[in-house]
PDB file of C-alpha atoms in Angstrom:
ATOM      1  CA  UNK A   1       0.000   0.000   0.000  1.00  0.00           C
ATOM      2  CA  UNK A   2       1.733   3.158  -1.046  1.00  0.00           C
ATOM      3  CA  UNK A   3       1.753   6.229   1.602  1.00  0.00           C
ATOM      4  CA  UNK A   4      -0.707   8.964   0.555  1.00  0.00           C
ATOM      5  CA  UNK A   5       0.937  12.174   0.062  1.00  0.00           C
ATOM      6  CA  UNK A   6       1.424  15.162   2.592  1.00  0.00           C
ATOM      7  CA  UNK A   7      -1.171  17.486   3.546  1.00  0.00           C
ATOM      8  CA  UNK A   8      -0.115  20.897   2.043  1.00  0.00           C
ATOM      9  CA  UNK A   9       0.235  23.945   1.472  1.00  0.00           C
ATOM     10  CA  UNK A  10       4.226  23.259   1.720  1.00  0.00           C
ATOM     11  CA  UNK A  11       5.750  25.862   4.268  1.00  0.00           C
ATOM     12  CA  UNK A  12       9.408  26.957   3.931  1.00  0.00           C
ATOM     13  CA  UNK A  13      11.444  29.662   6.641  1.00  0.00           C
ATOM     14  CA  UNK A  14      10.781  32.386   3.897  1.00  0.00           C
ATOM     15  CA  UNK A  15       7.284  31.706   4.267  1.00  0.00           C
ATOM     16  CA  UNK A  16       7.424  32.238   7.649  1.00  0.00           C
ATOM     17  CA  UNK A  17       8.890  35.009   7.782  1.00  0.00           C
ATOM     18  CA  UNK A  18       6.762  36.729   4.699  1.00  0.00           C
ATOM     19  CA  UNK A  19       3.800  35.930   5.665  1.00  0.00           C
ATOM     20  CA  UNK A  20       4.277  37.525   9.373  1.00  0.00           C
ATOM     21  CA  UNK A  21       5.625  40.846   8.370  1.00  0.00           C
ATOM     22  CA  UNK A  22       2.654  41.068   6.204  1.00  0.00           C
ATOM     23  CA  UNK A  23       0.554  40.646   9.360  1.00  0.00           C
ATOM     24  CA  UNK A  24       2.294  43.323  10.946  1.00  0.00           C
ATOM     25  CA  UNK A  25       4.738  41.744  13.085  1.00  0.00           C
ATOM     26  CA  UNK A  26       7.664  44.245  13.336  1.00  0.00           C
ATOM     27  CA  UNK A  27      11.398  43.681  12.447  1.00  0.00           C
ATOM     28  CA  UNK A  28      12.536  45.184  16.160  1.00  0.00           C
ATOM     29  CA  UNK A  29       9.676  44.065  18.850  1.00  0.00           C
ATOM     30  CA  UNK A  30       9.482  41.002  21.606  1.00  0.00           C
ATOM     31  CA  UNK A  31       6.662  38.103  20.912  1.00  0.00           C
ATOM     32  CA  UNK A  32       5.394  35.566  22.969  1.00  0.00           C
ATOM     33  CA  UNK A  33       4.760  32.780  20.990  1.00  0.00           C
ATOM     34  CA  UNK A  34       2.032  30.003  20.978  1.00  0.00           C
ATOM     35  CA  UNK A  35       2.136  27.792  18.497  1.00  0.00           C
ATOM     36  CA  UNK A  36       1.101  24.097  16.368  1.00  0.00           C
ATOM     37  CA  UNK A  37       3.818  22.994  14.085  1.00  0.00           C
ATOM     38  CA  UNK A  38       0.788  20.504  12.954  1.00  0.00           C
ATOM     39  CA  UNK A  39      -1.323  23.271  12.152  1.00  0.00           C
ATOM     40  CA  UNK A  40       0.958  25.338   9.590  1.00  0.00           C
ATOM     41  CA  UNK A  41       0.765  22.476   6.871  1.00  0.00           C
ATOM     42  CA  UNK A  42       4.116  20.658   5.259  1.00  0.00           C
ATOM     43  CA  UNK A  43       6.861  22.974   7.101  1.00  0.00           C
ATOM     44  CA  UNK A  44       9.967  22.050   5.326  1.00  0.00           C
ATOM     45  CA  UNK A  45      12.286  21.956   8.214  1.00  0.00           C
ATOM     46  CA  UNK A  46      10.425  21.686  10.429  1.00  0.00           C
ATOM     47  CA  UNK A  47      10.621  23.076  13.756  1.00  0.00           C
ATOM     48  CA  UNK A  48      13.775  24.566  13.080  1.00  0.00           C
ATOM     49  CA  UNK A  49      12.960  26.180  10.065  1.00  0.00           C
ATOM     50  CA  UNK A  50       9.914  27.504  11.982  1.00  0.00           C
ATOM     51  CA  UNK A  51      12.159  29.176  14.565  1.00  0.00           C
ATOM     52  CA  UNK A  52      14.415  30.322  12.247  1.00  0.00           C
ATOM     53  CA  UNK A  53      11.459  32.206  10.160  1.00  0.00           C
ATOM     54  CA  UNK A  54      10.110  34.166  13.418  1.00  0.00           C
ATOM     55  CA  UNK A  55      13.719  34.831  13.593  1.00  0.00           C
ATOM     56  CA  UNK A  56      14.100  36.376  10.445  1.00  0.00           C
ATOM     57  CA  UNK A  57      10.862  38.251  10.768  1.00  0.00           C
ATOM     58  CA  UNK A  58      11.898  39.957  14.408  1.00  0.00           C
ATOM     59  CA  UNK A  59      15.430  40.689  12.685  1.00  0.00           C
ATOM     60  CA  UNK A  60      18.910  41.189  15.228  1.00  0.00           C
ATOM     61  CA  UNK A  61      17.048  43.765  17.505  1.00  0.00           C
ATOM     62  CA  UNK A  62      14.012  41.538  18.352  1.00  0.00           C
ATOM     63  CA  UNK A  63      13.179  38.845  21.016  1.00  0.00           C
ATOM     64  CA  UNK A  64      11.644  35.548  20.415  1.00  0.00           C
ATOM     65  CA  UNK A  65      10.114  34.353  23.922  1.00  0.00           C
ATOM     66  CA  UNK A  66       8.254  30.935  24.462  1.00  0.00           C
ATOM     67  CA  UNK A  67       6.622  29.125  27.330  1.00  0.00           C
ATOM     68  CA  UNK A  68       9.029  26.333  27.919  1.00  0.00           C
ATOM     69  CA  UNK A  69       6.839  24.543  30.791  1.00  0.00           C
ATOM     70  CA  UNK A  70       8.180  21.796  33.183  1.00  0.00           C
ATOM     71  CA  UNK A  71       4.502  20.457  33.934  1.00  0.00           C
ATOM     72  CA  UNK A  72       5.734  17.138  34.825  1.00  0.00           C
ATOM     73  CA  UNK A  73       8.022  17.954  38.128  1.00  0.00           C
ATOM     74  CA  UNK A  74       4.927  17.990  39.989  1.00  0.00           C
ATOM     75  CA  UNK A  75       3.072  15.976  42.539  1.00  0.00           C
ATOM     76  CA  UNK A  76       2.461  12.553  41.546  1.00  0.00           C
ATOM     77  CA  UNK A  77      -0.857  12.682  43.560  1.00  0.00           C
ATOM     78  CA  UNK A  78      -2.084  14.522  41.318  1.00  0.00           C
ATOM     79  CA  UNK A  79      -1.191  13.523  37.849  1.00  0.00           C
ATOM     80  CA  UNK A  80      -4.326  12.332  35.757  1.00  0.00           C
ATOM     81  CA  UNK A  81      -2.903  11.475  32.193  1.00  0.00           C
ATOM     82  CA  UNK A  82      -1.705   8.977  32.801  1.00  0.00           C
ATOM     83  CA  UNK A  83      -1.830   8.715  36.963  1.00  0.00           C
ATOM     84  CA  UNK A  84       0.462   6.416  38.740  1.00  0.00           C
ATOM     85  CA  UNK A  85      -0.005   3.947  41.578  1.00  0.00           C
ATOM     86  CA  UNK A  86      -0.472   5.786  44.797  1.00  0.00           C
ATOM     87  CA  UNK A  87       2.340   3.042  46.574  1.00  0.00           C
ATOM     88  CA  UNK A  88       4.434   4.761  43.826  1.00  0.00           C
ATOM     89  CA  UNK A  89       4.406   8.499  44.664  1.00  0.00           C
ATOM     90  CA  UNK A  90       6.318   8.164  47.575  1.00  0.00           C
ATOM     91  CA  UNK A  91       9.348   6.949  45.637  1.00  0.00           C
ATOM     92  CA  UNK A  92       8.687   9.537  42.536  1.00  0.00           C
ATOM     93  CA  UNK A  93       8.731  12.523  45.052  1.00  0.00           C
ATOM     94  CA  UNK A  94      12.057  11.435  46.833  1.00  0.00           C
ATOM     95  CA  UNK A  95      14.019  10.473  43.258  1.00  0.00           C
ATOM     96  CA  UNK A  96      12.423  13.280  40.743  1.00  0.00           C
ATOM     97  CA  UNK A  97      15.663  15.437  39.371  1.00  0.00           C
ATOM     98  CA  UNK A  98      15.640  18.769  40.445  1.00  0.00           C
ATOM     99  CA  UNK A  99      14.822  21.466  38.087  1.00  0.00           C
ATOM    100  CA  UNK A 100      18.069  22.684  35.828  1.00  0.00           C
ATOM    101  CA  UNK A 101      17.078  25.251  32.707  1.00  0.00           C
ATOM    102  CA  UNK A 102      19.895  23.818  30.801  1.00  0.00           C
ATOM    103  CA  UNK A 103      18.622  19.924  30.890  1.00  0.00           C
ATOM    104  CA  UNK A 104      14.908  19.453  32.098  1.00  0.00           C
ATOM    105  CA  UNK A 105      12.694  18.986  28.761  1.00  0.00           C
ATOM    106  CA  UNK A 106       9.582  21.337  28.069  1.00  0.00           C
ATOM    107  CA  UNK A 107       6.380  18.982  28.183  1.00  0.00           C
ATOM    108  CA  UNK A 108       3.205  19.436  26.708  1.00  0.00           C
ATOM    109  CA  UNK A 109       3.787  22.652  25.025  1.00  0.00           C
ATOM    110  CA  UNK A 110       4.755  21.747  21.702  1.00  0.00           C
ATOM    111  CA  UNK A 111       7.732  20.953  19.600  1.00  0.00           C
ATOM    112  CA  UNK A 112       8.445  24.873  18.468  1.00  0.00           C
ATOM    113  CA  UNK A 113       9.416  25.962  22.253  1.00  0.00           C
ATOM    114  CA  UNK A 114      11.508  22.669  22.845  1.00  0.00           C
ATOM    115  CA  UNK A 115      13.124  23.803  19.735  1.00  0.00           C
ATOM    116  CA  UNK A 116      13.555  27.937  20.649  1.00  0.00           C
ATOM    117  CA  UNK A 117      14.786  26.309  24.455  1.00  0.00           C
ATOM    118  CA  UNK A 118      17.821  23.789  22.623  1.00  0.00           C
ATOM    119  CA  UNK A 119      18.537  27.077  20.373  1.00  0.00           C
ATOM    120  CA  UNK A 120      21.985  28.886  20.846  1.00  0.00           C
ATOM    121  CA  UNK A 121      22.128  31.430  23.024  1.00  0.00           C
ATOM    122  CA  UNK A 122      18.619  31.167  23.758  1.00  0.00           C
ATOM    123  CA  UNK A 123      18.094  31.618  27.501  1.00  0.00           C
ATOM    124  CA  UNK A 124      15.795  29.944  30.419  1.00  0.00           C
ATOM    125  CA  UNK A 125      13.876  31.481  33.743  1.00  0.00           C
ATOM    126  CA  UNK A 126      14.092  29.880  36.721  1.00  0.00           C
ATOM    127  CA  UNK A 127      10.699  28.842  37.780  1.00  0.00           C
ATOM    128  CA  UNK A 128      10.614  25.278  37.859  1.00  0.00           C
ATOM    129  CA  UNK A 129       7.392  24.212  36.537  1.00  0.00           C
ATOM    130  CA  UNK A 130       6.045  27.733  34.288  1.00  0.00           C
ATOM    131  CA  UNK A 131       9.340  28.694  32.649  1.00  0.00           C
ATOM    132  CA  UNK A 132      10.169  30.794  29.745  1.00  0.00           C
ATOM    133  CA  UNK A 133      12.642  30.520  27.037  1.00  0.00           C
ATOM    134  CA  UNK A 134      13.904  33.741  25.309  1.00  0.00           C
ATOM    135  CA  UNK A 135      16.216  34.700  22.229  1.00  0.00           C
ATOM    136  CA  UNK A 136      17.383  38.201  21.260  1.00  0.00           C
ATOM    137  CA  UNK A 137      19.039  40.848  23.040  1.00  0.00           C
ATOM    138  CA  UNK A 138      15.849  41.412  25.518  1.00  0.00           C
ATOM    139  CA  UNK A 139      15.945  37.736  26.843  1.00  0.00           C
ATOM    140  CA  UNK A 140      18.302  38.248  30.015  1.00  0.00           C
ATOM    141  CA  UNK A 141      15.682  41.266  31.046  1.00  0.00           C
ATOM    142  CA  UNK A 142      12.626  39.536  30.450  1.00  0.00           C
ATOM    143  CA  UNK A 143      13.720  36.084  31.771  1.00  0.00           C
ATOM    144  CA  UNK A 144      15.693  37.334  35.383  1.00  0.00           C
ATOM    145  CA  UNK A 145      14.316  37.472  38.232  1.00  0.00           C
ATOM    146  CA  UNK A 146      11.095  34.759  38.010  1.00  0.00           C
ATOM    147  CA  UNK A 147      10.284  34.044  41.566  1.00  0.00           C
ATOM    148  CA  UNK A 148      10.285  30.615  42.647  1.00  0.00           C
ATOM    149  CA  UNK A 149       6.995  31.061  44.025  1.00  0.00           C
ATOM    150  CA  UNK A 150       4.904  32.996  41.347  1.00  0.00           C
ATOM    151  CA  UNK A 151       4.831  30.907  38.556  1.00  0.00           C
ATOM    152  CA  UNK A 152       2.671  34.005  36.046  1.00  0.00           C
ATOM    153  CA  UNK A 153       2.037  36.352  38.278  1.00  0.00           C
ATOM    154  CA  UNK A 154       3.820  39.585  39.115  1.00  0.00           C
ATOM    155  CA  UNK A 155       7.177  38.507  39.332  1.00  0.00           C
ATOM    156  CA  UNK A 156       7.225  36.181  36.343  1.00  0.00           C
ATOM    157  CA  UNK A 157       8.456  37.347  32.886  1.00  0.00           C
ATOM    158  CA  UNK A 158       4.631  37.615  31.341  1.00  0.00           C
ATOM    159  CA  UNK A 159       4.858  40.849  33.927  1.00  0.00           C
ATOM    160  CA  UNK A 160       8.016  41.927  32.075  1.00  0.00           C
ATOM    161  CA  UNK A 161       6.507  41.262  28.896  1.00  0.00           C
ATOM    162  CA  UNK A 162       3.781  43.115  29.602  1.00  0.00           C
ATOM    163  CA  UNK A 163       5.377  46.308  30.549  1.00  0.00           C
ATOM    164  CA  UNK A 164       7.773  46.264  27.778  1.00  0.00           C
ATOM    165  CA  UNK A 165       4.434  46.070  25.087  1.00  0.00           C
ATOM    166  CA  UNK A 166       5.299  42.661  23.914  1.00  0.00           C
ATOM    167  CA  UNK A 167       2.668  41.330  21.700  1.00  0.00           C
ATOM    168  CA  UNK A 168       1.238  37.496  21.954  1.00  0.00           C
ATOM    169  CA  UNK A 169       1.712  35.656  18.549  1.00  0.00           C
ATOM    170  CA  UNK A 170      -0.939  32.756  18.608  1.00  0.00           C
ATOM    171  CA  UNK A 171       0.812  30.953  15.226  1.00  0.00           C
ATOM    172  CA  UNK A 172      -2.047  27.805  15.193  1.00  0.00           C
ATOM    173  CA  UNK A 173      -2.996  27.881  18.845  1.00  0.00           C
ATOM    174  CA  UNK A 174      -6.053  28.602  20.275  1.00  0.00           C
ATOM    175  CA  UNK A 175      -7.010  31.004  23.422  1.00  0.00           C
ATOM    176  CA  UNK A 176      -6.826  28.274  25.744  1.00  0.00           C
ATOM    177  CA  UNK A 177      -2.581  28.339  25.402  1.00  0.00           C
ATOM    178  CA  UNK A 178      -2.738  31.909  25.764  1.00  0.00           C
ATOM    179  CA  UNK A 179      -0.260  32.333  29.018  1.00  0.00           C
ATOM    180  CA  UNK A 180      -1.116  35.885  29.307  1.00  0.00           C
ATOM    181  CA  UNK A 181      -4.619  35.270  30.608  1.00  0.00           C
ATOM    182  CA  UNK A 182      -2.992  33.857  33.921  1.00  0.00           C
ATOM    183  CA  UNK A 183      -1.713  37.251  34.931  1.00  0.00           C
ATOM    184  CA  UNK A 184      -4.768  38.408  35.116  1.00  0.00           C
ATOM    185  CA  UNK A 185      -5.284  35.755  37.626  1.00  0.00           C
ATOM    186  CA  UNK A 186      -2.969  37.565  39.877  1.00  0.00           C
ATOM    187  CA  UNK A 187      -4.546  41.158  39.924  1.00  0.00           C
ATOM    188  CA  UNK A 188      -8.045  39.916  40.641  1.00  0.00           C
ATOM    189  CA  UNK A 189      -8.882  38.464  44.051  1.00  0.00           C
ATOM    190  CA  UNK A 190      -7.977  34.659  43.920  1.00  0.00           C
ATOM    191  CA  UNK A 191      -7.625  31.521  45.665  1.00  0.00           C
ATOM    192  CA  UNK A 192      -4.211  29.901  46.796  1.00  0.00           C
ATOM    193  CA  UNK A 193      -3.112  26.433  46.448  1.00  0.00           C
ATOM    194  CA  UNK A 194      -0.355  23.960  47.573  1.00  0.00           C
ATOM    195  CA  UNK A 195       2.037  23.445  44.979  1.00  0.00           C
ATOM    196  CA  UNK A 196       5.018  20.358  45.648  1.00  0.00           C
ATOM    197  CA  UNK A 197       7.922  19.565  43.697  1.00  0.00           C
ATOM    198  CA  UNK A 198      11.531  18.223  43.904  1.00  0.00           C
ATOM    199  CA  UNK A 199      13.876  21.061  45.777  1.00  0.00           C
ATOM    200  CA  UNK A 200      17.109  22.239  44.029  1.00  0.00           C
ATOM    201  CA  UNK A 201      18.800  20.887  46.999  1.00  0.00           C
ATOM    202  CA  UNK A 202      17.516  17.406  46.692  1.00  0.00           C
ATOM    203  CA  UNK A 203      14.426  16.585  48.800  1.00  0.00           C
ATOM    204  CA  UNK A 204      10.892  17.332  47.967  1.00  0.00           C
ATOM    205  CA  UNK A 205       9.364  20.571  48.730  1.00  0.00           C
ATOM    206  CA  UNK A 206       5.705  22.185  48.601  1.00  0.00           C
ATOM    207  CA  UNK A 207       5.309  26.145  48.431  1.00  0.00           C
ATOM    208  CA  UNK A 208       1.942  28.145  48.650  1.00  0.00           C
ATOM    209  CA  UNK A 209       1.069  29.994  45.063  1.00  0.00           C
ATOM    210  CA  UNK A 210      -2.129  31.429  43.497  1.00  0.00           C
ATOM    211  CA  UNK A 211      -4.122  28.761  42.250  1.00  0.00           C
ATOM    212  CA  UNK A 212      -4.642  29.238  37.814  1.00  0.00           C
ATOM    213  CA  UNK A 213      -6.718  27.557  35.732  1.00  0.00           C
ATOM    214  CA  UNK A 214      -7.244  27.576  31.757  1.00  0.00           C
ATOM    215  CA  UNK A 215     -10.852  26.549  32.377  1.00  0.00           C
ATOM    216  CA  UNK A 216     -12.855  28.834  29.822  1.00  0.00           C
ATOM    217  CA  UNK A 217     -10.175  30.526  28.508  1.00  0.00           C
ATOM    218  CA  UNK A 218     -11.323  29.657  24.729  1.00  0.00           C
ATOM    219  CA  UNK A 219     -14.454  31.538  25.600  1.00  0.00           C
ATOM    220  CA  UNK A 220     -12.275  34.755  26.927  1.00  0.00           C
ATOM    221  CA  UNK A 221     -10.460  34.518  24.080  1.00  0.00           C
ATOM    222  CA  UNK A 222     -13.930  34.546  21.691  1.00  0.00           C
ATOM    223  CA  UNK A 223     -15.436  37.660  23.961  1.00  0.00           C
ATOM    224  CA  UNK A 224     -11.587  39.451  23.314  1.00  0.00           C
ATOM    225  CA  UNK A 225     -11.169  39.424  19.783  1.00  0.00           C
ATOM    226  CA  UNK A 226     -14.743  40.655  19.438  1.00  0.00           C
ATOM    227  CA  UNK A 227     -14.625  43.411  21.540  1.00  0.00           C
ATOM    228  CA  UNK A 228     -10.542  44.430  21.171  1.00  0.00           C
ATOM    229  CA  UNK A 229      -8.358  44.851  18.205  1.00  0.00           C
ATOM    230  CA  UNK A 230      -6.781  41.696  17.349  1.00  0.00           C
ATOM    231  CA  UNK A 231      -4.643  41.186  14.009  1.00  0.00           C
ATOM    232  CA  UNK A 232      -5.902  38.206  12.210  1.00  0.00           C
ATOM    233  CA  UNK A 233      -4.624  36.051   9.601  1.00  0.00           C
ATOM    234  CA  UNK A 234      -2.663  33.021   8.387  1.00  0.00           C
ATOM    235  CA  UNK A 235       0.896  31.569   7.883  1.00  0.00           C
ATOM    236  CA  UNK A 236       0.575  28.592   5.780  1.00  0.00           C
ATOM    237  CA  UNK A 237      -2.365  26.832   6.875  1.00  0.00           C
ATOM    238  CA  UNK A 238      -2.771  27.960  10.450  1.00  0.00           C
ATOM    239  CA  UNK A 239      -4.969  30.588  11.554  1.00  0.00           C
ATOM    240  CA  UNK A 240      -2.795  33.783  14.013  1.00  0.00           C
ATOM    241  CA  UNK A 241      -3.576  35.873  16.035  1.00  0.00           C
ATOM    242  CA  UNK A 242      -1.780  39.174  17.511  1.00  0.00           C
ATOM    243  CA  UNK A 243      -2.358  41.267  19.829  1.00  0.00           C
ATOM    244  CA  UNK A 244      -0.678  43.034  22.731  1.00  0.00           C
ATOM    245  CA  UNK A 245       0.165  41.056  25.816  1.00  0.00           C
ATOM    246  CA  UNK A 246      -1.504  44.024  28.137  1.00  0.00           C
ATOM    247  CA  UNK A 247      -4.508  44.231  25.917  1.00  0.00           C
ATOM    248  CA  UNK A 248      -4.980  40.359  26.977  1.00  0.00           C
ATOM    249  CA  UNK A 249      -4.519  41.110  30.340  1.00  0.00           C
ATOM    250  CA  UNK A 250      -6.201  43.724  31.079  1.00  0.00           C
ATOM    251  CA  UNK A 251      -9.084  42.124  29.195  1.00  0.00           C
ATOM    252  CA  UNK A 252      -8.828  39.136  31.261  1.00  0.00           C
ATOM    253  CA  UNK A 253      -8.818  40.941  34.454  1.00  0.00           C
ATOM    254  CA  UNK A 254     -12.386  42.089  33.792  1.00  0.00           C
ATOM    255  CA  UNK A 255     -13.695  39.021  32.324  1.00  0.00           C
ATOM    256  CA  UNK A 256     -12.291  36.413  34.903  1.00  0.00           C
ATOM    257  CA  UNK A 257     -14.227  38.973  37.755  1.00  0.00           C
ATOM    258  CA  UNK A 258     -17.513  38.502  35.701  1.00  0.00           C
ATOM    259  CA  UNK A 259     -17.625  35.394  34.573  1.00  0.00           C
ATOM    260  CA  UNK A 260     -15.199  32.951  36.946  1.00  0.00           C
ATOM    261  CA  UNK A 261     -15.787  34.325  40.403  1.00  0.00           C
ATOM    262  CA  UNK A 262     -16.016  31.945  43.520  1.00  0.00           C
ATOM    263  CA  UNK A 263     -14.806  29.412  41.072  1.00  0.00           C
ATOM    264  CA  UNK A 264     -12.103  27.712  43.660  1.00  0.00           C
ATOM    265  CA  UNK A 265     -12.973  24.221  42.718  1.00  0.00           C
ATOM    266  CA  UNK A 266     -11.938  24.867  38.915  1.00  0.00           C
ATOM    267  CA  UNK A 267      -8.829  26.357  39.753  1.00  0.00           C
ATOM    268  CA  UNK A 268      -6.145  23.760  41.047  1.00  0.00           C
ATOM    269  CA  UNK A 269      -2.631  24.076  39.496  1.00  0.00           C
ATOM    270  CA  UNK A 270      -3.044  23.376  35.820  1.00  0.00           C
ATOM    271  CA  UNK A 271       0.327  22.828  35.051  1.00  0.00           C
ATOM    272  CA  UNK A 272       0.374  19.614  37.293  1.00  0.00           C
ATOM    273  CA  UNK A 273      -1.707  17.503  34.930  1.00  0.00           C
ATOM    274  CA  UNK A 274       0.365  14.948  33.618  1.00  0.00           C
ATOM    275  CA  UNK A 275       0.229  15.494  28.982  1.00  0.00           C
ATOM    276  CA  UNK A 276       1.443  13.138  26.872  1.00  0.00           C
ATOM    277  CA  UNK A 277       4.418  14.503  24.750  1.00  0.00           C
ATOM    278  CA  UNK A 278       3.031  16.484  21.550  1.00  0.00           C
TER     279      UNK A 278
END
């Protein structure tokens, strides 16, 4: 049986980079980027060739930034997909590697940021489960200083971003990846939750943070881009979306108040759901 052929349109780097600047995406600013390599079509390349386009587009004076998430150096008790044996979680929490930006594997949030995380020079915050990965001269501004207690609140780079009118680049994603939506979760009144996780100095160790969720997040997204200015378009056969990372918040902020409120039981720590590998 012969193998049916790819499913186009055939993607290239220049296309990439073309079809973003026509967009609007601008040769000197910082993006945060969400993205499906499945989405864009036949990328010749791919992943690589993907990174290198955005590349192209932002030019030598821009910054590429990418959630490089960690979700799996998390409590065993509460993975769901797969879970493990509860006579096993004792053994997981005392032998889990610590966290280390330069080794531990993104998970769950697509090939592209595993790519932009392995890239020269690129560089890594220090949270260890909501990291970010960053290349171009504003990476080392953006990326210090992530607490190891706030994984996207005030004093993680999506605040950085924010101030420094960096723009979200949805390139085949949908609202529900959209990172920015979770600071917003920090400026409105919200519940706390018990995070664990292996300690940098060996051990296991469990730290108090504001509880996030991604629950509805498609449906923020929806009431956004109808009531604020949101670039749309397409690079190869995926649908973008742009649109400033403050706009999003800001948004959010409202929204989450009207629509999410006394919504505790919905908002456990979302990273610490177990994904298989995209």
């Amino acid at each position: 049986m012969s193998t049916p052929p790819p499913t186009g349109p055939l993607v290239t780097r220049d296309t990439v980079t073309t079809q973003l600047l026509a967009l609007g995406v601008r040769p000197d600013e910082t993006l945060l980027v969400h993205s499906s390599l499945r989405a864009l079509g036949w990328v010749c390349g791919g992943a690589v060739a993907v990174v290198q386009g955005l590349l192209d587009a932002l030019g030598p004076d821009g910054t590429l930034v990418v959630p490089a998430q960690s979700g799996d150096l998390s409590d065993p008790a509460l993975w769901g997909n797969p879970p493990v044996p509860e006579q096993w979680w004792g053994t997981i929490r005392a032998s889990m590697p610590a966290y280390d930006p330069l080794i531990t594997p993104t998970l769950g949030v697509g090939v592209l940021p595993e790519t932009v995380r392995t890239w020269p020079g690129a560089l890594r915050s220090a949270h260890p489960q909501t990291s970010f990965a960053a290349i171009g001269p504003g990476a080392a501004a953006i990326l210090d200083g992530h607490a190891p207690d706030c994984r996207l609140g005030e004093l993680s780079p999506l605040a950085r971003l924010a101030e420094l009118g960096a723009r979200v680049l949805l390139l085949g994603a949908g609202y529900d990846s959209c990172t920015s939506f979770h600071l917003a979760e920090y400026r409105i009144p919200s519940p706390l939750v018990e995070v664990g996780r292996p300690a940098t100095g060996g051990g296991w160790e469990v730290v108090t943070e504001v509880a996030i969720s991604s629950e509805r997040f498609d449906e923020l997204g929806h009431d956004f881009e109808r009531d604020r200015p949101v670039v749309r378009g397409t690079v190869g056969a995926a649908d973008v979306r742009l649109f400033p990372v403050a706009d999003a918040v800001a948004y959010a902020e409202r929204w989450l108040a009207l629509h999410r409120p006394g919504d505790e039981e919905l908002r456990g720590p979302a990273h610490q759901s177990r994904r298989p590998r995209p």
